[in-house]
Amino acid sequence: DIVMTQSPDSLAVSLGERATINCKSSQTVLYRSNNKNYLAWYQQKPGQPPKLLIYWASTRESGVPDRFSGSGSGTDFTLTISSLQAEDVAVYYCQQFYTIPLTFGGGTKVEI
Amino acid sequence: QVQLQESGPGLVKPSETLSLNCTVSGGSINSGTYYWAWIRQPPGKGLEWIGSFYHSGSTYYNPSLKSRVTISTDTSKNQFSLKMTSVTAADTAFYYCARLGMIRGAFKAFDYWGQGALATVSP
């Protein structure tokens, strides 16, 4: 199985400041045939299902604010919230689609 | 707009079978553009992929659950189902159904999710 390791487990960021979440996979999730990283980021607020933010490591889902950005390739990835808003308080998960079983990171809780 | 809705008993006894349905509206589970999936989340914990299927009949399961899980479909109702046998307290979780999007043959991500159904395993 590909193990997805997120860091930190939690972080507190002031409003308007940058939040950075890291995700490391135990093996590459870069699919050579199409040069796409099969890595997604989700946001989950209490009592809600996860919401897709980023796919292919850096492509923002339609309707997601541009303060959210993803970067990285191969085994190391980052989700950045450039200017934290109150509504961004949530748990964030990374996930790989490279191979079965599909696996998620343990989550990073972002607080104000 | 695609919508998914889970349904099923909220309480299951240990050793019995957990059964859940996912009804899809706004899109067909027979579409060749998407896979469909079950994912679970124990209260306060992380996410675990249970399994996925494609309209062709291909089904994929998490090896850790494969011996106890079956995903099936009812295309007449645009619905798919999860059955998990021999449940224990460790199977208590929110169970989500979701759509796995694809773009030009490449997996995208789980782009639509149901609201989730809590299944509690208790005597």
Tab-separated table of C-alpha atoms in Angstrom:
chain	number	residue	atom	x	y	z
A	1	ASP	CA	0.000	0.000	0.000
A	2	ILE	CA	1.080	3.586	-0.584
A	3	VAL	CA	1.268	5.326	2.789
A	4	MET	CA	0.362	9.007	2.765
A	5	THR	CA	1.965	10.989	5.582
A	6	GLN	CA	0.722	14.486	6.312
A	7	SER	CA	2.443	17.116	8.420
A	8	PRO	CA	1.785	18.809	10.678
A	9	ASP	CA	-1.133	17.084	12.397
A	10	SER	CA	-2.514	20.503	13.245
A	11	LEU	CA	-1.587	24.148	12.854
A	12	ALA	CA	-2.897	27.471	14.049
A	13	VAL	CA	-2.658	30.378	11.638
A	14	SER	CA	-3.721	33.991	12.046
A	15	LEU	CA	-6.371	35.382	9.743
A	16	GLY	CA	-4.787	36.617	6.548
A	17	GLU	CA	-1.620	34.596	7.067
A	18	ARG	CA	-0.339	31.659	4.997
A	19	ALA	CA	-1.012	28.047	5.910
A	20	THR	CA	1.139	25.268	4.484
A	21	ILE	CA	0.330	21.558	4.691
A	22	ASN	CA	2.683	18.834	3.533
A	23	CYS	CA	1.926	15.377	2.203
A	24	LYS	CA	4.485	12.700	1.463
A	25	SER	CA	3.752	9.422	-0.299
A	26	SER	CA	5.754	6.257	0.360
A	27	GLN	CA	6.228	5.803	-3.388
A	28	THR	CA	5.734	7.927	-6.452
A	29	VAL	CA	2.221	8.850	-7.584
A	30	LEU	CA	3.447	10.323	-10.866
A	31	TYR	CA	1.885	8.422	-13.749
A	32	ARG	CA	4.586	8.543	-16.417
A	33	SER	CA	2.328	7.854	-19.392
A	34	ASN	CA	0.435	11.131	-18.964
A	35	ASN	CA	2.823	13.003	-16.626
A	36	LYS	CA	0.087	13.500	-14.054
A	37	ASN	CA	0.455	13.175	-10.314
A	38	TYR	CA	-2.529	11.199	-9.058
A	39	LEU	CA	-2.803	13.260	-5.880
A	40	ALA	CA	-5.828	15.165	-4.599
A	41	TRP	CA	-6.553	17.482	-1.664
A	42	TYR	CA	-9.843	17.680	0.219
A	43	GLN	CA	-11.287	20.004	2.856
A	44	GLN	CA	-13.655	18.625	5.489
A	45	LYS	CA	-15.651	20.787	7.846
A	46	PRO	CA	-17.442	19.349	10.904
A	47	GLY	CA	-20.578	17.415	10.012
A	48	GLN	CA	-19.873	17.603	6.277
A	49	PRO	CA	-18.406	15.238	3.697
A	50	PRO	CA	-14.996	16.042	2.252
A	51	LYS	CA	-14.925	18.634	-0.509
A	52	LEU	CA	-12.516	18.374	-3.424
A	53	LEU	CA	-10.086	21.309	-3.607
A	54	ILE	CA	-7.201	20.218	-5.828
A	55	TYR	CA	-6.607	17.304	-8.212
A	56	TRP	CA	-3.561	16.201	-10.221
A	57	ALA	CA	-1.564	17.812	-7.396
A	58	SER	CA	-2.034	21.365	-8.651
A	59	THR	CA	-5.298	21.743	-10.601
A	60	ARG	CA	-7.897	23.686	-8.673
A	61	GLU	CA	-11.440	22.304	-8.789
A	62	SER	CA	-14.039	24.607	-10.311
A	63	GLY	CA	-15.376	27.098	-7.778
A	64	VAL	CA	-12.486	26.726	-5.319
A	65	PRO	CA	-11.030	30.113	-4.288
A	66	ASP	CA	-7.639	30.884	-5.763
A	67	ARG	CA	-6.107	31.299	-2.299
A	68	PHE	CA	-5.876	27.487	-2.346
A	69	SER	CA	-2.983	26.094	-4.373
A	70	GLY	CA	-1.244	22.756	-4.683
A	71	SER	CA	2.302	21.941	-5.697
A	72	GLY	CA	4.790	19.094	-5.794
A	73	SER	CA	5.509	16.006	-7.828
A	74	GLY	CA	6.499	12.387	-7.347
A	75	THR	CA	6.371	11.841	-3.603
A	76	ASP	CA	6.286	15.301	-2.004
A	77	PHE	CA	3.316	17.627	-2.151
A	78	THR	CA	2.106	20.839	-0.534
A	79	LEU	CA	-1.268	22.519	-0.092
A	80	THR	CA	-1.016	26.246	0.525
A	81	ILE	CA	-3.726	28.610	1.705
A	82	SER	CA	-2.258	31.969	0.835
A	83	SER	CA	-4.406	34.132	3.110
A	84	LEU	CA	-6.389	32.190	5.692
A	85	GLN	CA	-10.034	33.084	6.055
A	86	ALA	CA	-12.320	32.128	8.942
A	87	GLU	CA	-14.250	29.749	6.694
A	88	ASP	CA	-11.049	27.778	5.974
A	89	VAL	CA	-11.043	26.241	9.462
A	90	ALA	CA	-11.286	22.542	8.653
A	91	VAL	CA	-9.381	19.293	8.367
A	92	TYR	CA	-7.463	18.821	5.124
A	93	TYR	CA	-6.650	15.437	3.587
A	94	CYS	CA	-4.422	14.366	0.733
A	95	GLN	CA	-5.203	11.220	-1.261
A	96	GLN	CA	-3.446	9.150	-3.909
A	97	PHE	CA	-5.095	7.545	-6.937
A	98	TYR	CA	-1.965	5.933	-8.321
A	99	THR	CA	-2.697	2.416	-7.165
A	100	ILE	CA	-5.139	0.274	-5.237
A	101	PRO	CA	-5.857	0.515	-2.395
A	102	LEU	CA	-6.599	4.204	-2.762
A	103	THR	CA	-5.229	5.793	0.393
A	104	PHE	CA	-5.638	9.032	2.330
A	105	GLY	CA	-3.315	10.959	4.564
A	106	GLY	CA	-4.184	11.185	8.239
A	107	GLY	CA	-5.438	14.746	7.978
A	108	THR	CA	-4.239	18.179	9.108
A	109	LYS	CA	-6.462	20.317	11.294
A	110	VAL	CA	-6.249	24.032	10.515
A	111	GLU	CA	-7.363	26.460	13.204
A	112	ILE	CA	-7.285	30.188	13.722
B	1	GLN	CA	-25.893	18.757	-10.697
B	2	VAL	CA	-24.949	15.289	-9.506
B	3	GLN	CA	-26.273	14.306	-6.098
B	4	LEU	CA	-25.625	11.175	-4.062
B	5	GLN	CA	-27.656	10.027	-1.072
B	6	GLU	CA	-26.829	7.177	1.272
B	7	SER	CA	-29.532	5.218	3.036
B	8	GLY	CA	-29.727	2.214	5.298
B	9	PRO	CA	-30.098	1.032	8.875
B	10	GLY	CA	-28.207	3.124	11.382
B	11	LEU	CA	-27.747	0.293	13.875
B	12	VAL	CA	-26.291	-3.130	13.149
B	13	LYS	CA	-25.593	-5.934	15.609
B	14	PRO	CA	-22.104	-7.431	15.871
B	15	SER	CA	-21.495	-10.364	13.499
B	16	GLU	CA	-24.389	-9.301	11.280
B	17	THR	CA	-24.333	-7.689	7.816
B	18	LEU	CA	-24.268	-3.964	7.219
B	19	SER	CA	-26.215	-2.908	4.107
B	20	LEU	CA	-26.241	0.559	2.600
B	21	ASN	CA	-27.596	2.026	-0.614
B	22	CYS	CA	-26.454	5.040	-2.586
B	23	THR	CA	-28.976	6.677	-4.881
B	24	VAL	CA	-27.525	8.877	-7.601
B	25	SER	CA	-29.414	11.703	-9.282
B	26	GLY	CA	-28.270	14.082	-11.995
B	27	GLY	CA	-26.075	11.456	-13.621
B	28	SER	CA	-26.058	7.798	-14.586
B	29	ILE	CA	-23.982	5.158	-12.823
B	30	ASN	CA	-23.818	3.520	-16.260
B	31	SER	CA	-21.818	6.433	-17.610
B	32	GLY	CA	-18.473	5.363	-18.964
B	33	THR	CA	-16.914	8.559	-17.702
B	34	TYR	CA	-16.876	7.766	-14.002
B	35	TYR	CA	-16.179	5.226	-11.321
B	36	TRP	CA	-18.259	5.112	-8.146
B	37	ALA	CA	-17.071	4.351	-4.653
B	38	TRP	CA	-17.713	3.710	-0.984
B	39	ILE	CA	-15.506	5.427	1.608
B	40	ARG	CA	-15.829	5.335	5.368
B	41	GLN	CA	-14.734	7.451	8.314
B	42	PRO	CA	-14.918	6.360	11.956
B	43	PRO	CA	-16.163	9.261	14.103
B	44	GLY	CA	-13.305	11.669	14.740
B	45	LYS	CA	-10.869	9.708	12.575
B	46	GLY	CA	-9.548	9.607	9.023
B	47	LEU	CA	-10.879	8.357	5.702
B	48	GLU	CA	-10.656	4.796	4.352
B	49	TRP	CA	-11.479	3.743	0.797
B	50	ILE	CA	-13.661	0.622	0.794
B	51	GLY	CA	-14.069	-0.084	-2.908
B	52	SER	CA	-15.049	1.180	-6.345
B	53	PHE	CA	-16.817	-0.042	-9.446
B	54	TYR	CA	-17.047	0.837	-13.120
B	55	HIS	CA	-20.110	0.463	-15.325
B	56	SER	CA	-18.441	-2.378	-17.229
B	57	GLY	CA	-18.770	-4.543	-14.132
B	58	SER	CA	-15.201	-4.145	-12.905
B	59	THR	CA	-15.080	-3.892	-9.133
B	60	TYR	CA	-12.109	-3.096	-6.923
B	61	TYR	CA	-11.887	-3.556	-3.162
B	62	ASN	CA	-9.536	-2.537	-0.403
B	63	PRO	CA	-7.614	-5.754	0.342
B	64	SER	CA	-8.063	-5.110	4.063
B	65	LEU	CA	-11.840	-5.445	3.665
B	66	LYS	CA	-12.175	-7.544	0.517
B	67	SER	CA	-13.214	-10.765	2.243
B	68	ARG	CA	-16.209	-9.039	3.871
B	69	VAL	CA	-17.355	-6.497	1.295
B	70	THR	CA	-19.516	-6.621	-1.819
B	71	ILE	CA	-20.497	-3.674	-4.011
B	72	SER	CA	-23.413	-4.208	-6.369
B	73	THR	CA	-25.561	-2.085	-8.625
B	74	ASP	CA	-29.209	-1.634	-9.568
B	75	THR	CA	-29.139	0.345	-12.785
B	76	SER	CA	-32.961	0.488	-12.935
B	77	LYS	CA	-32.871	2.599	-9.781
B	78	ASN	CA	-29.543	4.319	-10.592
B	79	GLN	CA	-28.365	2.980	-7.278
B	80	PHE	CA	-25.388	1.076	-5.925
B	81	SER	CA	-25.053	-0.808	-2.691
B	82	LEU	CA	-22.550	-1.897	-0.075
B	83	LYS	CA	-22.760	-5.082	1.943
B	84	MET	CA	-20.262	-5.743	4.709
B	85	THR	CA	-20.478	-9.028	6.586
B	86	SER	CA	-19.410	-10.052	10.083
B	87	VAL	CA	-19.265	-6.499	11.398
B	88	THR	CA	-17.654	-5.499	14.683
B	89	ALA	CA	-17.500	-2.268	16.651
B	90	ALA	CA	-14.479	-1.312	14.533
B	91	ASP	CA	-16.830	-0.966	11.567
B	92	THR	CA	-18.766	1.848	13.262
B	93	ALA	CA	-18.304	4.790	10.908
B	94	PHE	CA	-19.813	7.350	8.616
B	95	TYR	CA	-20.158	5.668	5.238
B	96	TYR	CA	-19.934	7.907	2.193
B	97	CYS	CA	-20.669	7.147	-1.429
B	98	ALA	CA	-18.776	9.214	-3.955
B	99	ARG	CA	-18.096	9.681	-7.654
B	100	LEU	CA	-14.573	9.247	-8.942
B	101	GLY	CA	-14.269	11.649	-11.823
B	102	MET	CA	-12.139	11.089	-14.880
B	103	ILE	CA	-10.914	13.514	-17.497
B	104	ARG	CA	-9.757	12.162	-20.861
B	105	GLY	CA	-9.153	8.772	-19.325
B	106	ALA	CA	-7.159	10.051	-16.348
B	107	PHE	CA	-8.460	9.709	-12.815
B	108	LYS	CA	-9.372	13.099	-11.410
B	109	ALA	CA	-10.549	12.703	-7.805
B	110	PHE	CA	-13.657	12.090	-5.744
B	111	ASP	CA	-15.562	15.113	-6.966
B	112	TYR	CA	-19.066	14.418	-5.654
B	113	TRP	CA	-19.901	12.955	-2.246
B	114	GLY	CA	-23.038	11.993	-0.416
B	115	GLN	CA	-23.721	13.511	2.996
B	116	GLY	CA	-22.785	10.268	4.697
B	117	ALA	CA	-24.686	7.710	6.737
B	118	LEU	CA	-23.644	6.748	10.256
B	119	ALA	CA	-23.664	3.013	10.825
B	120	THR	CA	-23.224	1.985	14.447
B	121	VAL	CA	-22.339	-1.592	15.360
B	122	SER	CA	-23.744	-2.357	18.789
B	123	PRO	CA	-25.624	-5.239	20.485
